[in-house]
Structures are given as C-alpha cells and as structure tokens.
Short mmCIF file of C-alpha atoms and ligand atoms in Angstrom, two decimals:
data_model
loop_
_atom_site.label_atom_id
_atom_site.label_comp_id
_atom_site.label_asym_id
_atom_site.label_seq_id
_atom_site.Cartn_x
_atom_site.Cartn_y
_atom_site.Cartn_z
CA MET A 14 -59.68 14.13 42.64
CA THR A 15 -59.02 11.21 40.30
CA VAL A 16 -55.35 10.34 39.90
CA CYS A 17 -54.40 10.10 36.22
CA GLU A 18 -51.84 7.81 34.71
CA TYR A 19 -48.41 9.44 34.47
CA LYS A 20 -47.55 10.37 30.87
CA PRO A 21 -43.96 11.45 30.26
CA GLY A 22 -43.92 14.71 28.33
CA LEU A 23 -47.64 15.08 29.16
CA GLU A 24 -48.35 13.26 25.90
CA GLY A 25 -52.05 13.41 25.07
CA ILE A 26 -52.97 15.25 28.30
CA PRO A 27 -55.17 18.31 27.64
CA ALA A 28 -53.74 21.27 29.56
CA ALA A 29 -56.23 23.90 28.39
CA GLN A 30 -59.26 24.62 26.28
CA SER A 31 -58.34 26.81 23.34
CA SER A 32 -59.94 28.15 20.17
CA ILE A 33 -56.71 29.51 18.68
CA SER A 34 -55.43 26.69 16.48
CA TYR A 35 -56.07 23.07 15.59
CA VAL A 36 -53.84 20.25 14.39
CA ASP A 37 -54.90 16.91 12.92
CA GLY A 38 -51.68 14.93 12.99
CA GLN A 39 -53.04 11.98 11.02
CA LYS A 40 -54.41 14.03 8.15
CA GLY A 41 -51.73 16.74 8.19
CA ILE A 42 -54.13 19.59 8.87
CA LEU A 43 -53.28 22.85 10.63
CA GLU A 44 -55.83 25.61 11.14
CA TYR A 45 -55.56 29.01 12.78
CA ARG A 46 -58.97 30.07 14.14
CA GLY A 47 -60.50 27.49 11.83
CA ILE A 48 -58.75 28.70 8.64
CA ARG A 49 -56.45 26.24 6.90
CA ILE A 50 -52.76 27.15 6.93
CA GLU A 51 -52.52 26.68 3.16
CA GLU A 52 -55.14 29.40 2.69
CA LEU A 53 -53.47 31.83 5.08
CA ALA A 54 -50.08 31.18 3.48
CA THR A 55 -51.38 32.20 0.07
CA LYS A 56 -53.96 34.87 0.92
CA SER A 57 -52.97 36.49 4.21
CA THR A 58 -49.93 38.30 5.59
CA PHE A 59 -48.12 37.72 8.85
CA LEU A 60 -49.55 40.78 10.60
CA GLU A 61 -53.07 40.02 9.49
CA THR A 62 -52.60 36.44 10.71
CA ALA A 63 -51.19 37.70 14.03
CA TYR A 64 -54.29 39.87 14.44
CA LEU A 65 -56.51 36.87 13.64
CA LEU A 66 -54.72 34.69 16.19
CA ILE A 67 -54.75 37.27 18.97
CA TRP A 68 -58.18 38.85 18.51
CA GLY A 69 -59.94 35.81 17.06
CA GLU A 70 -61.19 37.35 13.82
CA LEU A 71 -59.77 38.61 10.57
CA PRO A 72 -59.43 42.41 10.80
CA THR A 73 -61.40 44.78 8.60
CA LYS A 74 -59.40 47.02 6.24
CA GLU A 75 -59.42 49.83 8.81
CA GLU A 76 -58.53 47.57 11.73
CA LEU A 77 -55.61 46.12 9.81
CA ALA A 78 -54.38 49.53 8.72
CA ASP A 79 -54.48 50.80 12.34
CA PHE A 80 -52.71 47.71 13.62
CA LYS A 81 -49.96 48.01 11.01
CA ALA A 82 -49.54 51.71 11.74
CA GLU A 83 -49.21 51.05 15.47
CA ILE A 84 -46.60 48.37 14.83
CA ARG A 85 -44.59 50.70 12.57
CA TYR A 86 -44.72 53.39 15.23
CA HIS A 87 -43.34 51.07 17.93
CA ARG A 88 -40.55 49.39 15.95
CA ARG A 89 -37.72 51.40 17.43
CA ILE A 90 -36.01 50.21 20.59
CA LYS A 91 -34.79 52.44 23.37
CA TYR A 92 -31.14 53.51 23.33
CA ARG A 93 -30.68 51.92 26.71
CA ILE A 94 -31.83 48.53 25.39
CA ARG A 95 -29.49 48.92 22.46
CA ASP A 96 -26.64 49.85 24.81
CA MET A 97 -27.43 46.89 27.02
CA MET A 98 -27.33 44.60 23.96
CA LYS A 99 -23.99 46.12 22.94
CA CYS A 100 -22.55 44.65 26.14
CA PHE A 101 -23.62 41.13 25.22
CA PRO A 102 -20.71 38.92 24.07
CA GLU A 103 -20.71 38.77 20.27
CA THR A 104 -20.01 35.04 20.51
CA GLY A 105 -23.21 34.48 22.49
CA HIS A 106 -26.17 32.78 20.86
CA PRO A 107 -28.75 35.22 19.42
CA MET A 108 -31.53 33.31 21.20
CA ASP A 109 -29.90 34.13 24.54
CA ALA A 110 -29.57 37.75 23.45
CA LEU A 111 -33.24 37.77 22.46
CA GLN A 112 -34.39 36.20 25.70
CA ALA A 113 -32.46 38.78 27.74
CA SER A 114 -33.69 41.70 25.62
CA ALA A 115 -37.33 40.54 25.68
CA ALA A 116 -37.17 40.32 29.47
CA ALA A 117 -35.51 43.75 29.60
CA LEU A 118 -38.52 45.32 27.87
CA GLY A 119 -40.37 44.64 31.11
CA LEU A 120 -38.04 47.06 32.89
CA PHE A 121 -39.17 49.89 30.65
CA TYR A 122 -42.85 49.08 30.39
CA SER A 123 -43.42 47.88 33.91
CA LYS A 124 -46.89 49.21 34.64
CA ARG A 125 -48.99 46.07 34.55
CA ALA A 126 -52.75 46.27 33.94
CA LEU A 127 -53.82 42.83 32.77
CA ASP A 128 -57.53 43.63 32.93
CA ASN A 129 -57.18 46.68 30.68
CA PRO A 130 -57.67 45.96 26.92
CA ALA A 131 -55.56 49.02 26.04
CA TYR A 132 -52.64 47.60 28.04
CA ILE A 133 -53.03 44.21 26.33
CA ARG A 134 -53.04 45.85 22.90
CA GLU A 135 -50.02 48.00 23.71
CA ALA A 136 -48.04 45.00 24.95
CA VAL A 137 -48.98 42.97 21.85
CA VAL A 138 -47.95 45.82 19.56
CA ARG A 139 -44.70 46.48 21.39
CA LEU A 140 -43.62 42.85 21.37
CA LEU A 141 -44.53 42.23 17.73
CA ALA A 142 -42.87 45.49 16.73
CA LYS A 143 -39.67 45.36 18.76
CA ILE A 144 -38.63 41.71 18.64
CA PRO A 145 -37.52 41.85 14.97
CA THR A 146 -35.62 45.07 15.69
CA MET A 147 -33.82 43.44 18.62
CA VAL A 148 -32.90 40.35 16.58
CA ALA A 149 -31.52 42.49 13.75
CA ALA A 150 -29.75 44.86 16.15
CA PHE A 151 -27.85 42.02 17.83
CA GLN A 152 -26.84 40.68 14.43
CA MET A 153 -25.42 44.08 13.39
CA MET A 154 -23.72 44.78 16.71
CA ARG A 155 -22.02 41.42 16.97
CA LYS A 156 -20.40 42.22 13.61
CA GLY A 157 -19.19 45.51 15.08
CA ASN A 158 -21.72 47.66 13.19
CA ASP A 159 -24.40 50.05 14.39
CA PRO A 160 -27.95 48.69 14.25
CA VAL A 161 -29.99 49.72 11.22
CA ARG A 162 -32.95 51.91 12.13
CA PRO A 163 -36.36 50.50 11.15
CA ASN A 164 -37.64 51.97 7.89
CA ASP A 165 -41.15 53.41 8.21
CA ASP A 166 -41.82 52.97 4.50
CA MET A 167 -41.33 49.22 4.60
CA ASP A 168 -43.73 46.48 5.59
CA TYR A 169 -42.96 44.08 8.42
CA ALA A 170 -41.06 41.39 6.50
CA THR A 171 -39.24 43.79 4.16
CA ASN A 172 -38.14 45.92 7.08
CA PHE A 173 -36.70 42.96 8.99
CA LEU A 174 -34.60 41.76 6.03
CA TYR A 175 -33.54 45.36 5.45
CA MET A 176 -32.41 45.79 9.08
CA LEU A 177 -30.53 42.51 8.84
CA ASN A 178 -28.62 43.11 5.63
CA GLU A 179 -28.61 46.91 5.38
CA ARG A 180 -30.23 46.80 1.98
CA GLU A 181 -33.74 46.53 0.68
CA PRO A 182 -34.56 42.90 -0.12
CA ASP A 183 -35.91 41.61 -3.39
CA PRO A 184 -39.76 41.73 -3.23
CA LEU A 185 -40.04 37.96 -3.79
CA ALA A 186 -37.62 37.32 -0.91
CA ALA A 187 -39.64 39.60 1.38
CA GLN A 188 -42.92 38.01 0.35
CA ILE A 189 -41.57 34.51 0.95
CA PHE A 190 -40.18 35.57 4.31
CA ASP A 191 -43.61 36.90 5.27
CA VAL A 192 -45.14 33.52 4.40
CA CYS A 193 -42.51 31.81 6.60
CA LEU A 194 -43.60 34.03 9.49
CA THR A 195 -47.25 33.09 8.92
CA LEU A 196 -46.36 29.39 8.89
CA HIS A 197 -44.49 29.65 12.19
CA ALA A 198 -46.94 31.95 13.98
CA GLU A 199 -48.82 29.35 16.01
CA HIS A 200 -49.01 25.64 16.69
CA THR A 201 -51.32 24.71 19.60
CA ILE A 202 -49.70 23.83 22.94
CA ASN A 203 -46.14 23.10 21.93
CA ALA A 204 -43.34 23.36 24.53
CA SER A 205 -42.68 27.11 24.22
CA THR A 206 -46.38 27.98 24.16
CA PHE A 207 -46.96 25.86 27.24
CA SER A 208 -44.05 27.66 28.87
CA ALA A 209 -45.68 30.99 27.96
CA MET A 210 -49.01 29.81 29.39
CA VAL A 211 -47.49 28.60 32.65
CA THR A 212 -45.70 31.92 33.08
CA ALA A 213 -48.83 33.85 32.08
CA SER A 214 -50.89 31.92 34.64
CA THR A 215 -48.94 33.59 37.45
CA LEU A 216 -50.23 36.97 36.14
CA THR A 217 -46.72 38.25 35.55
CA ASP A 218 -46.03 40.77 32.79
CA PRO A 219 -46.16 39.80 29.08
CA TYR A 220 -42.44 40.50 28.59
CA ALA A 221 -41.62 37.79 31.14
CA VAL A 222 -44.13 35.52 29.37
CA VAL A 223 -42.39 35.98 26.03
CA ALA A 224 -38.90 35.75 27.54
CA SER A 225 -39.71 32.39 29.12
CA ALA A 226 -41.13 31.12 25.83
CA VAL A 227 -38.02 32.27 23.93
CA GLY A 228 -35.85 30.27 26.33
CA THR A 229 -37.96 27.17 25.73
CA LEU A 230 -38.02 27.58 21.96
CA ALA A 231 -34.22 27.65 21.86
CA GLY A 232 -33.74 23.93 22.57
CA PRO A 233 -32.71 21.51 19.79
CA LEU A 234 -35.80 19.35 20.27
CA HIS A 235 -37.99 22.40 19.55
CA GLY A 236 -37.17 25.54 17.51
CA GLY A 237 -33.42 24.91 17.63
CA ALA A 238 -33.84 21.93 15.29
CA ASN A 239 -33.80 24.17 12.20
CA GLU A 240 -30.14 25.08 12.81
CA GLU A 241 -29.24 21.47 13.42
CA VAL A 242 -30.83 20.41 10.13
CA ILE A 243 -28.46 22.67 8.19
CA GLU A 244 -25.50 21.39 10.22
CA MET A 245 -26.61 17.83 9.43
CA LEU A 246 -26.94 18.54 5.68
CA GLU A 247 -23.48 20.13 5.67
CA GLU A 248 -22.05 17.14 7.50
CA ILE A 249 -23.61 14.74 4.98
CA GLY A 250 -22.00 16.84 2.24
CA SER A 251 -23.23 14.92 -0.83
CA VAL A 252 -26.23 12.97 -2.10
CA GLU A 253 -24.10 9.78 -2.15
CA ASN A 254 -23.44 10.09 1.57
CA VAL A 255 -27.10 10.30 2.54
CA ARG A 256 -27.82 6.61 2.99
CA PRO A 257 -24.58 5.71 4.83
CA TYR A 258 -25.17 8.72 7.10
CA LEU A 259 -28.74 7.64 7.82
CA ASP A 260 -27.72 4.02 8.45
CA ASN A 261 -25.14 5.27 10.91
CA CYS A 262 -27.74 7.41 12.71
CA LEU A 263 -30.14 4.49 12.93
CA GLN A 264 -27.41 2.17 14.19
CA ASN A 265 -26.43 4.68 16.90
CA LYS A 266 -30.10 5.41 17.65
CA SER A 267 -29.50 9.12 17.13
CA LYS A 268 -32.35 11.41 16.11
CA ILE A 269 -32.48 12.78 12.58
CA MET A 270 -33.05 16.48 12.96
CA GLY A 271 -36.09 17.98 11.26
CA PHE A 272 -37.97 14.68 11.36
CA GLY A 273 -40.65 13.42 13.70
CA HIS A 274 -43.33 15.20 15.65
CA ARG A 275 -45.39 14.57 18.75
CA VAL A 276 -48.61 15.23 16.83
CA TYR A 277 -47.96 14.80 13.08
CA LYS A 278 -47.65 11.26 11.85
CA VAL A 279 -47.54 12.41 8.21
CA LYS A 280 -45.50 15.15 6.54
CA ASP A 281 -46.07 18.45 8.36
CA PRO A 282 -48.26 20.67 6.10
CA ARG A 283 -45.88 23.57 6.83
CA ALA A 284 -42.94 21.51 5.54
CA ILE A 285 -44.82 20.97 2.27
CA ILE A 286 -45.33 24.73 1.85
CA LEU A 287 -41.76 25.55 2.90
CA GLN A 288 -40.35 23.05 0.40
CA ASN A 289 -42.34 24.79 -2.30
CA LEU A 290 -41.07 28.20 -1.16
CA ALA A 291 -37.48 26.90 -1.26
CA GLU A 292 -38.00 25.81 -4.86
CA GLN A 293 -39.40 29.24 -5.79
CA LEU A 294 -36.33 30.89 -4.30
CA PHE A 295 -33.92 28.53 -6.08
CA GLU A 296 -35.62 29.28 -9.38
CA LYS A 297 -35.01 32.99 -8.98
CA PHE A 298 -31.75 33.13 -7.02
CA GLY A 299 -29.97 29.90 -7.96
CA HIS A 300 -29.95 26.34 -6.69
CA ASP A 301 -28.59 25.11 -3.35
CA LYS A 302 -26.88 21.72 -3.49
CA TYR A 303 -27.98 21.04 0.09
CA TYR A 304 -31.54 20.93 -1.15
CA ASP A 305 -30.73 17.82 -3.22
CA ILE A 306 -29.23 16.24 -0.13
CA ALA A 307 -32.34 17.15 1.85
CA VAL A 308 -34.69 15.63 -0.72
CA GLU A 309 -32.67 12.41 -0.87
CA MET A 310 -32.61 12.28 2.94
CA GLU A 311 -36.38 12.70 3.06
CA ARG A 312 -36.75 9.82 0.61
CA ALA A 313 -34.39 7.60 2.60
CA VAL A 314 -36.02 8.41 5.97
CA GLU A 315 -39.45 7.71 4.53
CA GLU A 316 -38.28 4.29 3.36
CA LYS A 317 -36.82 3.40 6.74
CA LEU A 318 -39.03 5.25 9.22
CA GLY A 319 -42.17 6.26 7.34
CA HIS A 320 -44.09 3.25 8.70
CA ARG A 321 -43.47 4.68 12.21
CA GLY A 322 -44.93 8.05 11.25
CA ILE A 323 -41.60 9.87 11.12
CA TYR A 324 -41.72 12.52 8.39
CA PRO A 325 -40.26 16.02 7.88
CA ASN A 326 -41.49 18.63 10.34
CA VAL A 327 -41.57 22.42 9.98
CA ASP A 328 -37.87 22.73 10.78
CA TYR A 329 -36.70 20.51 7.93
CA TYR A 330 -37.00 22.87 4.95
CA SER A 331 -37.16 26.23 6.74
CA GLY A 332 -33.37 26.48 7.11
CA LEU A 333 -32.86 26.07 3.36
CA VAL A 334 -35.32 28.91 2.74
CA TYR A 335 -33.64 31.16 5.33
CA ARG A 336 -30.18 30.44 3.91
CA LYS A 337 -31.33 31.62 0.50
CA LEU A 338 -32.74 34.75 2.11
CA GLY A 339 -29.28 35.53 3.51
CA ILE A 340 -30.18 34.77 7.13
CA PRO A 341 -27.28 33.32 9.14
CA THR A 342 -27.82 29.84 10.60
CA ASP A 343 -27.87 30.89 14.25
CA LEU A 344 -30.63 33.40 13.49
CA PHE A 345 -33.04 30.70 12.28
CA THR A 346 -34.48 30.14 15.75
CA PRO A 347 -34.75 33.88 16.55
CA VAL A 348 -36.64 34.23 13.27
CA PHE A 349 -38.93 31.42 14.47
CA ALA A 350 -39.43 33.47 17.66
CA ILE A 351 -40.32 36.62 15.67
CA ALA A 352 -43.22 34.65 14.21
CA ARG A 353 -44.22 32.58 17.22
CA VAL A 354 -44.58 35.64 19.43
CA ALA A 355 -47.99 36.02 17.76
CA GLY A 356 -49.08 32.59 19.01
CA TRP A 357 -47.58 33.11 22.47
CA LEU A 358 -49.47 36.37 22.83
CA ALA A 359 -52.70 34.81 21.59
CA HIS A 360 -52.39 32.14 24.30
CA TRP A 361 -51.40 34.77 26.88
CA LYS A 362 -54.55 36.74 26.12
CA GLU A 363 -56.71 33.60 26.10
CA GLN A 364 -55.15 32.42 29.38
CA LEU A 365 -55.97 35.73 31.07
CA GLY A 366 -59.62 35.29 30.09
CA GLU A 367 -60.08 32.27 32.32
CA ASN A 368 -56.97 32.10 34.38
CA ARG A 369 -56.04 29.53 36.95
CA ILE A 370 -52.41 29.16 37.98
CA PHE A 371 -50.77 26.01 36.56
CA ARG A 372 -49.84 23.73 39.40
CA PRO A 373 -49.72 20.07 38.31
CA THR A 374 -48.92 17.27 40.65
CA GLN A 375 -46.11 14.71 40.70
CA ILE A 376 -45.59 11.11 41.64
CA TYR A 377 -43.05 11.15 44.44
CA THR A 378 -40.44 8.41 44.05
CA GLY A 379 -38.09 9.39 46.89
CA SER A 380 -37.77 8.09 50.43
CA HIS A 381 -39.48 9.17 53.67
CA GLU A 382 -38.25 9.74 57.21
CA ALA A 383 -34.66 9.52 56.00
CA PRO A 384 -32.01 10.08 58.70
CA TYR A 385 -29.81 13.17 58.54
CA VAL A 386 -26.25 11.82 58.38
CA GLU A 387 -23.65 14.08 59.99
CA ILE A 388 -21.00 15.27 57.53
CA GLU A 389 -18.21 13.36 59.29
CA GLN A 390 -20.07 10.11 58.85
CA ARG A 391 -20.82 10.43 55.12
N1 CMC B 18 -35.15 10.49 14.12
C1 CMC B 18 -35.13 9.17 14.48
N2 CMC B 18 -36.04 8.63 15.30
C2 CMC B 18 -37.02 9.43 15.73
C3 CMC B 18 -37.11 10.77 15.39
C4 CMC B 18 -36.12 11.31 14.55
N3 CMC B 18 -36.13 12.58 14.20
N4 CMC B 18 -38.18 11.32 15.98
C5 CMC B 18 -38.75 10.34 16.69
N5 CMC B 18 -38.05 9.20 16.54
C6 CMC B 18 -38.34 7.90 17.17
C7 CMC B 18 -37.76 7.92 18.60
O1 CMC B 18 -36.42 7.47 18.62
C8 CMC B 18 -38.72 7.03 19.32
O2 CMC B 18 -38.37 5.70 19.04
P1 CMC B 18 -38.54 4.55 20.18
O3 CMC B 18 -40.01 4.50 20.45
O4 CMC B 18 -37.99 3.34 19.55
O5 CMC B 18 -37.77 5.02 21.37
C9 CMC B 18 -40.05 7.30 18.65
O6 CMC B 18 -39.74 7.76 17.33
C10 CMC B 18 -40.85 8.38 19.37
O7 CMC B 18 -40.02 9.52 19.49
P2 CMC B 18 -40.03 10.50 20.72
O8 CMC B 18 -38.78 11.30 20.76
O9 CMC B 18 -40.37 9.73 21.96
O10 CMC B 18 -41.26 11.39 20.30
P3 CMC B 18 -41.68 12.72 20.97
O11 CMC B 18 -43.08 12.93 20.58
O12 CMC B 18 -41.34 12.74 22.40
O13 CMC B 18 -40.71 13.79 20.28
C11 CMC B 18 -39.72 15.20 18.69
C12 CMC B 18 -41.03 14.52 19.16
C13 CMC B 18 -40.05 16.26 17.67
C14 CMC B 18 -39.02 15.85 19.88
C15 CMC B 18 -38.82 14.11 18.05
O14 CMC B 18 -39.44 13.59 16.91
C16 CMC B 18 -37.44 14.63 17.73
O15 CMC B 18 -36.57 14.67 18.62
N6 CMC B 18 -37.19 15.06 16.43
C17 CMC B 18 -35.91 15.64 16.07
C18 CMC B 18 -35.85 17.08 16.53
C19 CMC B 18 -36.74 17.99 15.71
O16 CMC B 18 -36.76 17.93 14.51
N7 CMC B 18 -37.47 18.86 16.42
C20 CMC B 18 -38.39 19.81 15.81
C21 CMC B 18 -39.78 19.50 16.18
S1 CMC B 18 -41.04 20.29 15.19
C22 CMC B 18 -40.91 21.98 15.41
C23 CMC B 18 -40.78 22.44 16.79
O17 CMC B 18 -41.41 21.93 17.71
O18 CMC B 18 -40.06 23.41 16.96
#
C-alpha cells in the first residue's frame, strides 16, 4: 500500500465515490444529482429534492404523492419519546435534545434489515417525518407547553412552522422555509455527512447514523455557525461598528462566523439565494436592521479577505431568514438538521450499496518500549 502524505482535516483526500452532489468551489456551483441548486430552489420542493437525493431521480407525480402521503402518516412521535423528551432539561441545547431523540428512535424501530429496500424506505420516511416533530416538540415543552400535533392537512414546511408557533404560517413564509430546507439538504462529504458515512459503514441502524451526524453538525465550525453569526451581528450592533469590529477580529486572528469554506473560494451559491430570500421576507414583513450590518460586514470582509477566497457561506444569511420566520436562534442548527437528514440518508443508502468499513490509518508520533514507572516514583 502506498503511504499518502498526511493532510490535516483530510483536505482534498477523496473518501468515497458518490453521485449524489457536486460542488465547484471556484465557480460557485452546487448540483444535486446533476441539477443546479438555483433550479431546484425555484422549481422543486424539499420533499421532492429529498426523493431525488435518496433515490437518484426526480419522482413521477404518483411517486411523489405516495412519498408525501407516507411522510404525513409517520409524522407523529410515540408518547414514550415525547415523555422522554419532557425529562430533558429545558436549558439544554436543542441539538443535544435532537441527537438524543434521533438515537432513541432506534429503540422503537430496532429490527434492522439493511438489505431490504422496504426497510430502507421505512427508515427514510420515519426520519424525514419525525425529526421536525421532535424539534418542534422540544421547543414547545421547554416553554412548558404541550407539543402541537402534526396537522395532516399541511405540507412539510407549513406543518413545521405550525408546530413551532401554534399557528398557521403565512404562505410566503412557509414557501421560503421550504426553499431553505432544499438549500441545506445536501453538500457532498462535509463533516456531518462523513460522520454519517463512517457510522453507516459499520452497518449499524440508520437512527444511530443520523444521531452521530446530528452531533457533528452541532459544532460552531459546521452547522452551529448560523447561530454564531446572529450573535456576532448583535454584538456589532450598528453599521458604524462593523469596520472596528472586523479590524479587532483580524488583529486577534479570530474567525468571522459565516465566512470561509473548505471548498468554496467565492460566495457560496446558497448564500446568494438566502440573501435574496431574506430581502423578500423583509419586503413583506418589515426590515431587520441586522441585515444592514450583515451587508456592510460582507463588504468589509471582501475588501480585507476576498483575495484569500473568504466569502459568505451558507450560514451567513440563513439566520436572518430564520429570525424573520420566528425561529429562535438556538433552533437554527436543528432546522439545518431537518434538511440535511435528506443528504445523510442519501449517503447512508449509497454507502450500503458498496460498503467497506472506514478504517483509516495514522502516523504514530509517540514513543516505543517506554518503561512503566511505578506510581511512587512518578
Ligand atoms: N474568518 C477569518 N479567517 C478565516 C475564516 C474566517 N471565517 N475562514 C478561514 N479563514 C482563514 C484562516 O484563519 C486560515 O488562515 P491562515 O492560513 O493564515 O491560518 C485560512 O483562512 C484557512 O482557514 P482554515 O480554517 O484552515 O480553513 P478550513 O478549510 O479548515 O475551514 C471553515 C473552513 C469553514 C471551518 C472556516 O472557514 C471557518 O472556521 N469559518 C467560520 C465558521 C463557519 O462559518 N462555518 C460554517 C461553514 S459552512 C457551512 C457548514 O459547514 O455548516
């Protein structure tokens, strides 16, 4: 076996062959199954896109109708899961609550049959259907309320916002939320997807696969950045403070949240769409002063760091959209997870097709034949 050069963060090392999505970081292109993200964002819906990602082709009318009906049917969560979630501390982070609840699904649906297409479909449907319900249920219960039951008359995005706020959302808000889900559904082998693939490669159950990915997505260098962007904009407080704040960050060598990407060296195409969605929302529901701060920050970062390929990523404008949709800041990353579960499951299914357990190597830097020193002599 040839020994490869060590690359921290596995930068540029192919870890799989995949036909699910494609990113061109120099040109700012993202495709799901060969279809440009801009096209899916305007013409598709999240569930149709999830179907495309997982099964490789756009569904026919009938296939889509069946898929949607199955998802509606499986939206409810068991009382025992709800009761378990009731015991979670209300001060805990919703991503931790989601990771625990996703793993708990495995307790209830434990019969594993990874070579059975019906089992794969059922697991896909259950996870896509129940994750939004669990996110909304934790939100209600931590406020001391009962969870809102899923509404069978509502589509996926409308139903989630309804369960979250106990009232039917404005159609534009629901439609924009659905686009956000499509934009976040998949993004090649990012950290959480790799985590899902490593877990999947052991042939464990799909609930464990998703739970491990949720844990990985939670970190501030990955999905958690969207929360930190809002915190940063609030800390900046005004357009005048943008440049002093940025200079301070650069002096202290601290990262500017929502900027930079391992693959994109131009503005993330999803950030462009999300910025446009934010503007649509402001036009209908009123402006957000933090948007002006964000735009000025983007301008300032481009001036100082643009030559190094540091531009807004998907997390930069998503928080401003979610705020306008009435989603609390610490639910931004769980909302990311609601969408990304489609990508994780697509990679899970693809991984099972040609599975080999992940077992990379390491470069040992420790000592050999070291003496055991008795405790009295240490
Ligand atoms: N602000 C300031 N400098 C940056 C930033 C940033 N946001 N991002 C990268 N850099 C600099 C970094 O300091 C480093 O400089 P030097 O070579 O002098 O040490 C250089 O650019 C390369 O950065 P890196 O951290 O080694 O790059 P990476 O590919 O390992 O990390 C990243 C990519 C996304 C983790 C990083 O850009 C970052 O930490 N950004 C802020 C957090 C963030 O917005 N994360 C969301 C990522 S996109 C959505 C998602 O994955 O969920």
